[in-house]
PDB file of C-alpha atoms in Angstrom:
ATOM      1  CA  MET A   1      32.017  -5.481 -21.807  1.00 59.00           C
ATOM      2  CA  TYR A   2      31.777  -2.044 -20.195  1.00 62.00           C
ATOM      3  CA  GLU A   3      35.378  -2.116 -19.063  1.00 65.00           C
ATOM      4  CA  SER A   4      36.537  -2.701 -22.638  1.00 75.00           C
ATOM      5  CA  ILE A   5      34.254   0.013 -24.046  1.00 83.00           C
ATOM      6  CA  PHE A   6      35.359   2.633 -21.523  1.00 81.00           C
ATOM      7  CA  SER A   7      39.037   1.730 -21.883  1.00 81.00           C
ATOM      8  CA  ALA A   8      38.984   1.571 -25.679  1.00 83.00           C
ATOM      9  CA  THR A   9      39.276   5.311 -26.410  1.00 88.00           C
ATOM     10  CA  THR A  10      40.246   8.564 -24.756  1.00 91.00           C
ATOM     11  CA  THR A  11      36.748   9.791 -25.645  1.00 93.00           C
ATOM     12  CA  ALA A  12      35.218   7.085 -23.464  1.00 91.00           C
ATOM     13  CA  ALA A  13      37.665   7.955 -20.697  1.00 91.00           C
ATOM     14  CA  GLN A  14      36.479  11.576 -20.814  1.00 94.00           C
ATOM     15  CA  LEU A  15      32.850  10.507 -20.396  1.00 94.00           C
ATOM     16  CA  LEU A  16      33.810   8.218 -17.547  1.00 92.00           C
ATOM     17  CA  ARG A  17      35.729  11.048 -15.883  1.00 93.00           C
ATOM     18  CA  ASP A  18      32.661  13.295 -16.085  1.00 95.00           C
ATOM     19  CA  PHE A  19      30.647  10.547 -14.407  1.00 94.00           C
ATOM     20  CA  GLN A  20      33.247   9.965 -11.703  1.00 92.00           C
ATOM     21  CA  MET A  21      33.522  13.701 -10.955  1.00 92.00           C
ATOM     22  CA  LYS A  22      29.716  14.080 -11.017  1.00 91.00           C
ATOM     23  CA  ARG A  23      30.048  16.756 -13.680  1.00 94.00           C
ATOM     24  CA  ILE A  24      27.717  15.239 -16.251  1.00 95.00           C
ATOM     25  CA  SER A  25      26.710  17.688 -18.973  1.00 96.00           C
ATOM     26  CA  HIS A  26      23.057  18.011 -19.919  1.00 96.00           C
ATOM     27  CA  ALA A  27      24.103  17.521 -23.568  1.00 97.00           C
ATOM     28  CA  TYR A  28      27.028  15.858 -25.352  1.00 98.00           C
ATOM     29  CA  LEU A  29      27.877  16.137 -29.031  1.00 98.00           C
ATOM     30  CA  ILE A  30      29.960  13.079 -29.931  1.00 97.00           C
ATOM     31  CA  VAL A  31      31.567  13.487 -33.347  1.00 96.00           C
ATOM     32  CA  GLY A  32      33.018  10.587 -35.284  1.00 93.00           C
ATOM     33  CA  GLU A  33      32.943   8.982 -38.686  1.00 87.00           C
ATOM     34  CA  GLN A  34      30.864   5.944 -39.516  1.00 85.00           C
ATOM     35  CA  GLY A  35      32.186   2.871 -37.742  1.00 87.00           C
ATOM     36  CA  SER A  36      34.047   4.845 -35.071  1.00 92.00           C
ATOM     37  CA  GLY A  37      32.052   3.266 -32.239  1.00 92.00           C
ATOM     38  CA  LYS A  38      30.162   6.354 -31.104  1.00 94.00           C
ATOM     39  CA  ASN A  39      26.808   4.544 -31.042  1.00 94.00           C
ATOM     40  CA  THR A  40      28.180   1.687 -28.917  1.00 92.00           C
ATOM     41  CA  LEU A  41      29.763   4.191 -26.547  1.00 94.00           C
ATOM     42  CA  ALA A  42      26.555   6.241 -26.268  1.00 95.00           C
ATOM     43  CA  HIS A  43      24.464   3.197 -25.340  1.00 93.00           C
ATOM     44  CA  ALA A  44      27.051   2.022 -22.800  1.00 93.00           C
ATOM     45  CA  PHE A  45      27.128   5.493 -21.225  1.00 95.00           C
ATOM     46  CA  ALA A  46      23.312   5.614 -21.221  1.00 94.00           C
ATOM     47  CA  HIS A  47      23.233   2.299 -19.355  1.00 94.00           C
ATOM     48  CA  LEU A  48      25.686   3.660 -16.806  1.00 94.00           C
ATOM     49  CA  LEU A  49      23.653   6.869 -16.374  1.00 95.00           C
ATOM     50  CA  LEU A  50      20.403   4.945 -15.890  1.00 94.00           C
ATOM     51  CA  CYS A  51      21.811   2.404 -13.423  1.00 93.00           C
ATOM     52  CA  GLU A  52      20.434   3.037  -9.937  1.00 92.00           C
ATOM     53  CA  ASN A  53      23.451   1.671  -8.076  1.00 91.00           C
ATOM     54  CA  PRO A  54      26.628   1.781 -10.228  1.00 90.00           C
ATOM     55  CA  LYS A  55      29.721   0.118  -8.784  1.00 86.00           C
ATOM     56  CA  ASP A  56      33.155   1.482  -9.680  1.00 79.00           C
ATOM     57  CA  CYS A  57      31.617   3.297 -12.656  1.00 82.00           C
ATOM     58  CA  THR A  58      30.089   0.051 -13.941  1.00 87.00           C
ATOM     59  CA  PRO A  59      26.347  -0.749 -14.093  1.00 90.00           C
ATOM     60  CA  CYS A  60      25.417  -2.972 -11.139  1.00 90.00           C
ATOM     61  CA  GLY A  61      23.504  -5.423 -13.314  1.00 89.00           C
ATOM     62  CA  VAL A  62      20.814  -6.132 -10.701  1.00 92.00           C
ATOM     63  CA  CYS A  63      18.781  -2.943 -10.255  1.00 92.00           C
ATOM     64  CA  GLN A  64      15.471  -2.466 -12.087  1.00 90.00           C
ATOM     65  CA  SER A  65      17.109  -0.263 -14.708  1.00 91.00           C
ATOM     66  CA  CYS A  66      19.867  -2.776 -15.421  1.00 92.00           C
ATOM     67  CA  VAL A  67      17.348  -5.615 -15.665  1.00 91.00           C
ATOM     68  CA  TYR A  68      15.458  -3.618 -18.302  1.00 87.00           C
ATOM     69  CA  MET A  69      18.628  -2.805 -20.243  1.00 88.00           C
ATOM     70  CA  ASN A  70      20.049  -6.325 -20.083  1.00 86.00           C
ATOM     71  CA  SER A  71      16.764  -8.034 -20.907  1.00 86.00           C
ATOM     72  CA  PHE A  72      15.274  -5.737 -23.531  1.00 84.00           C
ATOM     73  CA  GLN A  73      18.204  -3.544 -24.650  1.00 80.00           C
ATOM     74  CA  THR A  74      16.020  -0.557 -23.829  1.00 82.00           C
ATOM     75  CA  HIS A  75      14.603   1.319 -20.835  1.00 90.00           C
ATOM     76  CA  PRO A  76      11.565   3.523 -20.086  1.00 90.00           C
ATOM     77  CA  GLY A  77      13.981   6.381 -19.459  1.00 92.00           C
ATOM     78  CA  LEU A  78      15.919   5.889 -22.714  1.00 95.00           C
ATOM     79  CA  THR A  79      14.735   7.458 -25.970  1.00 96.00           C
ATOM     80  CA  VAL A  80      16.623   6.787 -29.207  1.00 96.00           C
ATOM     81  CA  LEU A  81      15.834   9.008 -32.190  1.00 96.00           C
ATOM     82  CA  LYS A  82      16.900   7.530 -35.530  1.00 93.00           C
ATOM     83  CA  LYS A  83      16.352   8.530 -39.118  1.00 90.00           C
ATOM     84  CA  ASP A  84      13.404   6.859 -40.805  1.00 89.00           C
ATOM     85  CA  PRO A  85      14.954   4.667 -43.565  1.00 86.00           C
ATOM     86  CA  LYS A  86      12.375   6.077 -45.986  1.00 87.00           C
ATOM     87  CA  LYS A  87      13.450   9.679 -45.322  1.00 88.00           C
ATOM     88  CA  ALA A  88      16.626  11.653 -45.954  1.00 86.00           C
ATOM     89  CA  THR A  89      16.463  13.757 -42.773  1.00 91.00           C
ATOM     90  CA  ILE A  90      15.099  13.806 -39.233  1.00 95.00           C
ATOM     91  CA  GLY A  91      12.279  16.313 -39.155  1.00 95.00           C
ATOM     92  CA  VAL A  92      10.823  18.620 -36.529  1.00 96.00           C
ATOM     93  CA  GLN A  93       7.780  16.406 -35.918  1.00 96.00           C
ATOM     94  CA  GLU A  94       9.986  13.411 -35.111  1.00 96.00           C
ATOM     95  CA  MET A  95      12.020  15.546 -32.724  1.00 96.00           C
ATOM     96  CA  ARG A  96       8.908  16.854 -30.985  1.00 96.00           C
ATOM     97  CA  GLU A  97       7.560  13.338 -30.567  1.00 96.00           C
ATOM     98  CA  ALA A  98      10.873  12.132 -29.129  1.00 96.00           C
ATOM     99  CA  VAL A  99      10.972  14.838 -26.431  1.00 95.00           C
ATOM    100  CA  ALA A 100       7.214  15.030 -25.803  1.00 93.00           C
ATOM    101  CA  GLY A 101       7.411  13.774 -22.217  1.00 91.00           C
ATOM    102  CA  ILE A 102      10.728  15.266 -21.240  1.00 95.00           C
ATOM    103  CA  TYR A 103       9.302  17.475 -18.471  1.00 93.00           C
ATOM    104  CA  GLU A 104       7.602  14.518 -16.819  1.00 92.00           C
ATOM    105  CA  PHE A 105       9.769  13.153 -14.006  1.00 91.00           C
ATOM    106  CA  PRO A 106      11.403   9.761 -14.769  1.00 89.00           C
ATOM    107  CA  TYR A 107       9.073   6.749 -14.383  1.00 81.00           C
ATOM    108  CA  PHE A 108      11.768   5.110 -12.269  1.00 79.00           C
ATOM    109  CA  GLY A 109      15.410   5.888 -11.713  1.00 81.00           C
ATOM    110  CA  ALA A 110      16.864   9.354 -11.533  1.00 89.00           C
ATOM    111  CA  ARG A 111      17.488  10.214 -15.199  1.00 93.00           C
ATOM    112  CA  LYS A 112      16.151  10.317 -18.712  1.00 96.00           C
ATOM    113  CA  VAL A 113      18.626   9.822 -21.547  1.00 97.00           C
ATOM    114  CA  TYR A 114      18.052  10.825 -25.175  1.00 97.00           C
ATOM    115  CA  ILE A 115      20.303   9.456 -27.926  1.00 97.00           C
ATOM    116  CA  VAL A 116      20.056  11.086 -31.354  1.00 97.00           C
ATOM    117  CA  THR A 117      21.885   9.034 -33.979  1.00 95.00           C
ATOM    118  CA  ASP A 118      22.968  10.719 -37.232  1.00 92.00           C
ATOM    119  CA  ALA A 119      22.332  14.103 -35.618  1.00 96.00           C
ATOM    120  CA  GLU A 120      23.824  15.791 -38.690  1.00 93.00           C
ATOM    121  CA  LEU A 121      20.597  14.797 -40.484  1.00 93.00           C
ATOM    122  CA  LEU A 122      18.409  16.901 -38.182  1.00 96.00           C
ATOM    123  CA  THR A 123      16.717  19.630 -40.179  1.00 95.00           C
ATOM    124  CA  VAL A 124      17.186  23.229 -39.059  1.00 96.00           C
ATOM    125  CA  GLN A 125      13.632  23.190 -37.710  1.00 97.00           C
ATOM    126  CA  ALA A 126      14.320  19.982 -35.764  1.00 97.00           C
ATOM    127  CA  GLN A 127      17.518  21.477 -34.330  1.00 97.00           C
ATOM    128  CA  ASN A 128      15.636  24.591 -33.288  1.00 97.00           C
ATOM    129  CA  ALA A 129      13.041  22.423 -31.528  1.00 96.00           C
ATOM    130  CA  LEU A 130      15.889  20.663 -29.713  1.00 97.00           C
ATOM    131  CA  LEU A 131      17.483  24.016 -28.907  1.00 97.00           C
ATOM    132  CA  LYS A 132      14.411  25.093 -26.936  1.00 95.00           C
ATOM    133  CA  ILE A 133      14.935  22.070 -24.679  1.00 96.00           C
ATOM    134  CA  LEU A 134      18.693  22.605 -24.350  1.00 96.00           C
ATOM    135  CA  GLU A 135      18.165  26.231 -23.320  1.00 94.00           C
ATOM    136  CA  GLU A 136      16.265  25.141 -20.194  1.00 92.00           C
ATOM    137  CA  PRO A 137      16.741  21.385 -19.801  1.00 93.00           C
ATOM    138  CA  PRO A 138      15.293  19.498 -16.830  1.00 95.00           C
ATOM    139  CA  GLU A 139      18.079  18.555 -14.447  1.00 94.00           C
ATOM    140  CA  TYR A 140      17.480  14.823 -14.896  1.00 95.00           C
ATOM    141  CA  ALA A 141      17.789  14.811 -18.733  1.00 96.00           C
ATOM    142  CA  VAL A 142      20.978  14.003 -20.657  1.00 97.00           C
ATOM    143  CA  PHE A 143      21.233  14.271 -24.455  1.00 98.00           C
ATOM    144  CA  LEU A 144      23.796  12.318 -26.471  1.00 98.00           C
ATOM    145  CA  LEU A 145      23.942  13.703 -30.019  1.00 98.00           C
ATOM    146  CA  LEU A 146      25.945  11.503 -32.392  1.00 97.00           C
ATOM    147  CA  SER A 147      27.176  13.152 -35.560  1.00 95.00           C
ATOM    148  CA  ALA A 148      29.593  12.453 -38.385  1.00 90.00           C
ATOM    149  CA  LYS A 149      29.772  16.174 -39.203  1.00 87.00           C
ATOM    150  CA  ARG A 150      30.149  18.805 -36.516  1.00 90.00           C
ATOM    151  CA  GLN A 151      29.665  21.559 -39.102  1.00 89.00           C
ATOM    152  CA  ALA A 152      26.155  20.297 -39.839  1.00 90.00           C
ATOM    153  CA  MET A 153      25.014  21.311 -36.355  1.00 94.00           C
ATOM    154  CA  LEU A 154      23.773  24.822 -35.580  1.00 96.00           C
ATOM    155  CA  PRO A 155      26.326  26.934 -33.664  1.00 96.00           C
ATOM    156  CA  THR A 156      23.682  27.487 -30.986  1.00 96.00           C
ATOM    157  CA  ILE A 157      23.377  23.713 -30.515  1.00 97.00           C
ATOM    158  CA  ILE A 158      27.145  23.267 -30.367  1.00 97.00           C
ATOM    159  CA  SER A 159      27.486  26.041 -27.796  1.00 96.00           C
ATOM    160  CA  ARG A 160      25.138  24.182 -25.441  1.00 96.00           C
ATOM    161  CA  CYS A 161      26.887  20.828 -25.755  1.00 97.00           C
ATOM    162  CA  ARG A 162      30.093  19.355 -24.460  1.00 97.00           C
ATOM    163  CA  THR A 163      31.719  18.304 -27.735  1.00 97.00           C
ATOM    164  CA  LEU A 164      33.852  15.172 -27.855  1.00 97.00           C
ATOM    165  CA  SER A 165      35.569  13.734 -30.915  1.00 95.00           C
ATOM    166  CA  MET A 166      35.779   9.970 -31.168  1.00 94.00           C
ATOM    167  CA  SER A 167      39.378   8.868 -30.889  1.00 92.00           C
ATOM    168  CA  PRO A 168      40.582   5.615 -32.507  1.00 90.00           C
ATOM    169  CA  TYR A 169      40.158   2.378 -30.596  1.00 90.00           C
ATOM    170  CA  THR A 170      43.377   0.953 -29.202  1.00 87.00           C
ATOM    171  CA  SER A 171      44.917  -1.980 -31.074  1.00 87.00           C
ATOM    172  CA  GLU A 172      44.620  -4.134 -27.956  1.00 88.00           C
ATOM    173  CA  VAL A 173      40.853  -3.641 -27.717  1.00 88.00           C
ATOM    174  CA  LEU A 174      40.380  -4.181 -31.465  1.00 90.00           C
ATOM    175  CA  PHE A 175      42.435  -7.376 -31.272  1.00 91.00           C
ATOM    176  CA  HIS A 176      40.239  -8.607 -28.421  1.00 89.00           C
ATOM    177  CA  ILE A 177      37.055  -7.795 -30.393  1.00 89.00           C
ATOM    178  CA  ALA A 178      38.414  -9.663 -33.421  1.00 90.00           C
ATOM    179  CA  GLN A 179      39.255 -12.720 -31.316  1.00 90.00           C
ATOM    180  CA  GLU A 180      35.722 -12.789 -29.923  1.00 88.00           C
ATOM    181  CA  GLN A 181      34.047 -12.251 -33.291  1.00 88.00           C
ATOM    182  CA  ALA A 182      36.290 -14.567 -35.344  1.00 87.00           C
ATOM    183  CA  PRO A 183      37.903 -17.144 -33.036  1.00 87.00           C
ATOM    184  CA  LEU A 184      39.099 -19.270 -35.985  1.00 85.00           C
ATOM    185  CA  LEU A 185      41.440 -16.560 -37.302  1.00 86.00           C
ATOM    186  CA  ASN A 186      45.080 -16.850 -36.315  1.00 88.00           C
ATOM    187  CA  THR A 187      47.102 -14.092 -34.681  1.00 90.00           C
ATOM    188  CA  GLN A 188      48.755 -12.982 -37.926  1.00 86.00           C
ATOM    189  CA  GLU A 189      45.439 -12.661 -39.758  1.00 85.00           C
ATOM    190  CA  ILE A 190      43.888 -10.720 -36.886  1.00 89.00           C
ATOM    191  CA  SER A 191      46.880  -8.364 -36.673  1.00 87.00           C
ATOM    192  CA  LYS A 192      46.584  -7.636 -40.391  1.00 83.00           C
ATOM    193  CA  ILE A 193      42.877  -6.825 -40.082  1.00 86.00           C
ATOM    194  CA  VAL A 194      43.424  -4.687 -36.966  1.00 88.00           C
ATOM    195  CA  ARG A 195      45.992  -2.580 -38.851  1.00 84.00           C
ATOM    196  CA  ARG A 196      43.618  -2.129 -41.793  1.00 82.00           C
ATOM    197  CA  SER A 197      40.758  -1.101 -39.506  1.00 85.00           C
ATOM    198  CA  CYS A 198      42.611   2.132 -38.629  1.00 83.00           C
ATOM    199  CA  GLY A 199      41.127   2.240 -35.127  1.00 88.00           C
ATOM    200  CA  LEU A 200      37.502   1.907 -36.301  1.00 88.00           C
ATOM    201  CA  PRO A 201      35.593  -0.969 -34.653  1.00 90.00           C
ATOM    202  CA  GLY A 202      32.840  -0.834 -37.278  1.00 88.00           C
ATOM    203  CA  LYS A 203      35.389  -1.240 -40.046  1.00 84.00           C
ATOM    204  CA  LEU A 204      37.054  -4.057 -38.107  1.00 88.00           C
ATOM    205  CA  ILE A 205      33.767  -5.977 -37.910  1.00 88.00           C
ATOM    206  CA  SER A 206      33.189  -5.595 -41.643  1.00 83.00           C
ATOM    207  CA  LEU A 207      36.735  -6.753 -42.437  1.00 83.00           C
ATOM    208  CA  LEU A 208      36.215  -9.919 -40.391  1.00 86.00           C
ATOM    209  CA  ASP A 209      33.819 -10.935 -43.166  1.00 78.00           C
ATOM    210  CA  SER A 210      36.347 -12.573 -45.495  1.00 72.00           C
ATOM    211  CA  GLU A 211      34.229 -11.852 -48.583  1.00 77.00           C
ATOM    212  CA  ALA A 212      33.902  -8.157 -47.724  1.00 74.00           C
ATOM    213  CA  TYR A 213      37.613  -8.010 -46.930  1.00 76.00           C
ATOM    214  CA  GLN A 214      38.555  -9.509 -50.300  1.00 80.00           C
ATOM    215  CA  GLN A 215      36.170  -7.174 -52.119  1.00 82.00           C
ATOM    216  CA  GLN A 216      37.727  -4.165 -50.425  1.00 81.00           C
ATOM    217  CA  ILE A 217      41.253  -5.328 -51.278  1.00 83.00           C
ATOM    218  CA  ALA A 218      40.214  -6.042 -54.875  1.00 87.00           C
ATOM    219  CA  GLN A 219      38.659  -2.592 -55.345  1.00 89.00           C
ATOM    220  CA  LEU A 220      41.638  -0.770 -53.845  1.00 89.00           C
ATOM    221  CA  SER A 221      44.096  -2.833 -55.938  1.00 91.00           C
ATOM    222  CA  SER A 222      42.099  -2.148 -59.105  1.00 92.00           C
ATOM    223  CA  CYS A 223      41.954   1.560 -58.286  1.00 93.00           C
ATOM    224  CA  ILE A 224      45.696   1.898 -57.642  1.00 92.00           C
ATOM    225  CA  ASP A 225      46.547  -0.141 -60.734  1.00 92.00           C
ATOM    226  CA  ALA A 226      44.281   2.092 -62.848  1.00 93.00           C
ATOM    227  CA  LEU A 227      45.920   5.210 -61.393  1.00 93.00           C
ATOM    228  CA  LEU A 228      49.394   3.925 -62.210  1.00 90.00           C
ATOM    229  CA  THR A 229      48.450   2.936 -65.767  1.00 91.00           C
ATOM    230  CA  HIS A 230      46.286   6.044 -66.329  1.00 91.00           C
ATOM    231  CA  ASN A 231      43.384   3.780 -67.245  1.00 94.00           C
ATOM    232  CA  ILE A 232      40.673   6.435 -67.362  1.00 93.00           C
ATOM    233  CA  GLU A 233      37.935   4.000 -68.397  1.00 94.00           C
ATOM    234  CA  GLN A 234      38.591   1.812 -65.344  1.00 94.00           C
ATOM    235  CA  LEU A 235      38.747   4.831 -63.033  1.00 94.00           C
ATOM    236  CA  LEU A 236      35.360   6.063 -64.265  1.00 94.00           C
ATOM    237  CA  LEU A 237      33.899   2.581 -63.796  1.00 94.00           C
ATOM    238  CA  ILE A 238      35.135   2.551 -60.184  1.00 94.00           C
ATOM    239  CA  ALA A 239      33.607   5.986 -59.549  1.00 94.00           C
ATOM    240  CA  ASP A 240      30.271   5.035 -61.114  1.00 94.00           C
ATOM    241  CA  GLY A 241      30.301   1.776 -59.150  1.00 92.00           C
ATOM    242  CA  GLN A 242      30.037   3.464 -55.736  1.00 92.00           C
ATOM    243  CA  PRO A 243      26.466   2.682 -54.597  1.00 91.00           C
ATOM    244  CA  SER A 244      26.304   5.317 -51.850  1.00 89.00           C
ATOM    245  CA  ARG A 245      28.031   8.279 -50.227  1.00 86.00           C
ATOM    246  CA  GLU A 246      29.191   5.955 -47.433  1.00 83.00           C
ATOM    247  CA  ASN A 247      30.932   3.716 -49.972  1.00 88.00           C
ATOM    248  CA  ALA A 248      32.537   6.728 -51.616  1.00 91.00           C
ATOM    249  CA  LEU A 249      33.839   7.920 -48.254  1.00 88.00           C
ATOM    250  CA  GLU A 250      35.164   4.443 -47.536  1.00 86.00           C
ATOM    251  CA  LEU A 251      37.044   4.480 -50.836  1.00 92.00           C
ATOM    252  CA  THR A 252      38.666   7.830 -49.978  1.00 93.00           C
ATOM    253  CA  GLU A 253      39.701   6.388 -46.600  1.00 87.00           C
ATOM    254  CA  GLU A 254      41.251   3.358 -48.316  1.00 89.00           C
ATOM    255  CA  LEU A 255      43.102   5.578 -50.796  1.00 93.00           C
ATOM    256  CA  SER A 256      44.280   7.830 -47.963  1.00 92.00           C
ATOM    257  CA  SER A 257      45.573   4.834 -46.012  1.00 89.00           C
ATOM    258  CA  PHE A 258      47.367   3.489 -49.089  1.00 92.00           C
ATOM    259  CA  MET A 259      48.999   6.825 -49.916  1.00 94.00           C
ATOM    260  CA  ARG A 260      50.158   7.274 -46.308  1.00 93.00           C
ATOM    261  CA  ASP A 261      51.733   3.824 -46.543  1.00 92.00           C
ATOM    262  CA  ALA A 262      53.405   4.828 -49.798  1.00 94.00           C
ATOM    263  CA  MET A 263      54.905   7.921 -48.144  1.00 94.00           C
ATOM    264  CA  VAL A 264      56.145   5.863 -45.191  1.00 93.00           C
ATOM    265  CA  TYR A 265      57.675   3.231 -47.478  1.00 92.00           C
ATOM    266  CA  HIS A 266      59.197   5.935 -49.692  1.00 92.00           C
ATOM    267  CA  ILE A 267      61.043   7.297 -46.660  1.00 93.00           C
ATOM    268  CA  ALA A 268      61.705   4.265 -44.448  1.00 90.00           C
ATOM    269  CA  HIS A 269      61.317   1.138 -46.643  1.00 87.00           C
ATOM    270  CA  ASP A 270      59.988  -0.660 -43.554  1.00 85.00           C
ATOM    271  CA  ASN A 271      57.199  -3.194 -44.135  1.00 81.00           C
ATOM    272  CA  ALA A 272      56.367  -3.371 -40.431  1.00 77.00           C
ATOM    273  CA  MET A 273      55.179   0.255 -40.501  1.00 83.00           C
ATOM    274  CA  LEU A 274      52.570  -0.343 -43.210  1.00 85.00           C
ATOM    275  CA  VAL A 275      48.824  -0.609 -42.661  1.00 83.00           C
ATOM    276  CA  ASN A 276      48.364  -2.264 -46.063  1.00 84.00           C
ATOM    277  CA  GLU A 277      51.294  -4.666 -45.857  1.00 82.00           C
ATOM    278  CA  ASP A 278      49.417  -7.203 -47.974  1.00 79.00           C
ATOM    279  CA  LEU A 279      49.530  -4.663 -50.835  1.00 86.00           C
ATOM    280  CA  LEU A 280      53.303  -4.261 -50.639  1.00 89.00           C
ATOM    281  CA  PRO A 281      53.914  -5.027 -54.353  1.00 90.00           C
ATOM    282  CA  LEU A 282      51.546  -2.189 -55.337  1.00 91.00           C
ATOM    283  CA  ILE A 283      53.117   0.137 -52.766  1.00 92.00           C
ATOM    284  CA  GLN A 284      56.557  -0.635 -54.187  1.00 93.00           C
ATOM    285  CA  LYS A 285      55.281  -0.084 -57.726  1.00 92.00           C
ATOM    286  CA  LEU A 286      53.850   3.296 -56.744  1.00 92.00           C
ATOM    287  CA  THR A 287      56.974   4.480 -54.917  1.00 93.00           C
ATOM    288  CA  ASN A 288      59.143   3.412 -57.870  1.00 92.00           C
ATOM    289  CA  SER A 289      57.129   5.523 -60.313  1.00 90.00           C
ATOM    290  CA  ALA A 290      56.044   8.541 -58.231  1.00 92.00           C
ATOM    291  CA  SER A 291      57.944  11.130 -56.241  1.00 93.00           C
ATOM    292  CA  LEU A 292      57.329  11.777 -52.560  1.00 93.00           C
ATOM    293  CA  LYS A 293      55.885  15.207 -53.454  1.00 94.00           C
ATOM    294  CA  GLN A 294      53.477  13.669 -55.964  1.00 93.00           C
ATOM    295  CA  ILE A 295      52.188  11.250 -53.366  1.00 94.00           C
ATOM    296  CA  ALA A 296      51.889  13.993 -50.724  1.00 94.00           C
ATOM    297  CA  ASP A 297      50.040  16.274 -53.150  1.00 94.00           C
ATOM    298  CA  TYR A 298      47.582  13.510 -54.011  1.00 94.00           C
ATOM    299  CA  LEU A 299      47.037  12.760 -50.332  1.00 93.00           C
ATOM    300  CA  GLU A 300      46.006  16.401 -49.925  1.00 94.00           C
ATOM    301  CA  GLN A 301      43.563  16.008 -52.821  1.00 94.00           C
ATOM    302  CA  ILE A 302      42.068  12.973 -51.078  1.00 94.00           C
ATOM    303  CA  HIS A 303      41.540  14.989 -47.882  1.00 92.00           C
ATOM    304  CA  LEU A 304      39.856  17.789 -49.856  1.00 92.00           C
ATOM    305  CA  SER A 305      37.580  15.275 -51.590  1.00 92.00           C
ATOM    306  CA  LYS A 306      36.617  13.775 -48.247  1.00 87.00           C
ATOM    307  CA  LYS A 307      35.587  17.220 -46.973  1.00 85.00           C
ATOM    308  CA  MET A 308      33.479  17.756 -50.078  1.00 88.00           C
ATOM    309  CA  LEU A 309      31.829  14.362 -49.632  1.00 86.00           C
ATOM    310  CA  MET A 310      30.967  15.231 -46.050  1.00 78.00           C
ATOM    311  CA  SER A 311      29.402  18.516 -47.172  1.00 75.00           C
ATOM    312  CA  ASN A 312      26.876  16.681 -49.381  1.00 72.00           C
ATOM    313  CA  ALA A 313      28.515  17.340 -52.762  1.00 80.00           C
ATOM    314  CA  SER A 314      27.748  14.796 -55.492  1.00 90.00           C
ATOM    315  CA  TYR A 315      29.668  11.736 -54.352  1.00 90.00           C
ATOM    316  CA  THR A 316      30.042  10.284 -57.848  1.00 93.00           C
ATOM    317  CA  LEU A 317      31.421  13.561 -59.208  1.00 94.00           C
ATOM    318  CA  CYS A 318      33.772  13.898 -56.215  1.00 93.00           C
ATOM    319  CA  ILE A 319      35.239  10.439 -56.771  1.00 94.00           C
ATOM    320  CA  LYS A 320      35.570  10.959 -60.516  1.00 94.00           C
ATOM    321  CA  THR A 321      37.354  14.267 -59.998  1.00 94.00           C
ATOM    322  CA  LEU A 322      39.674  12.763 -57.400  1.00 94.00           C
ATOM    323  CA  LEU A 323      40.642   9.718 -59.463  1.00 94.00           C
ATOM    324  CA  LEU A 324      41.357  11.833 -62.523  1.00 92.00           C
ATOM    325  CA  LYS A 325      43.681  14.189 -60.592  1.00 90.00           C
ATOM    326  CA  TRP A 326      46.503  11.681 -60.307  1.00 88.00           C
ATOM    327  CA  GLN A 327      49.333  12.924 -62.542  1.00 71.00           C
TER     328      GLN A 327
END
């Protein structure tokens, strides 16, 4: 498992290199969109850091720390700070509670590891509380801050972290994950899903659910068809039908992927180069009715909308504005 995680991305390789060179930072800021695998990577790296006798940069599996991690998926030296589902942010009190015992030497093992998921949701006060620790951290503590938005972090926090951006998973690793998760799928079906996942393991897992996959295809097809026919009523229904910001971001990703395919097909007319090959009839319909410049301009609008969505603008308004900008 660890070999596949640490070979899946260049980001993982960078962490592994730090470990091999014994140049582990006291704080890492790992930036990546939802489903990019940053949480899986952080927990794998935490396990490696907490192992008392790693072998070839792999947890030994038999030391006290490994027994804890393998048996309970946790460890006395591992603290994970998550957002309370009932709250919109992670507040200063939650941060203070998470780091309360940081200056007490590890109960066993040589390190303490702190993982902060959704670090972009830390309030300014919570980030300032964290900053006090990062200014003079104990030598045995390592922080792994996971964020979808680097710009949401205070510059003073960023300056004290080694920042890594999650790179896409390799197709080989995604194919292997798909085979393990859905052994009944044939090679062609898996290859199609791997292409649509765009290097995101979280998206891959969701696409392996045939119902979710069909729903995603149906929404994208309906959206493109409404764009091409200038069906404003349908476009507004699609925008109003997004239940969350995450869904709105997913829709922009799907539109971006489709428009990139349309540009590729416009230029090369090569099906093998398409991510959305199963939507070839729609891609052909789009390229027959729109110029390359029109598609490129709309792709730029999609990217701008995604930035607005990530800066907490109204997600419904963003999607409505984007869908109505197709000329």
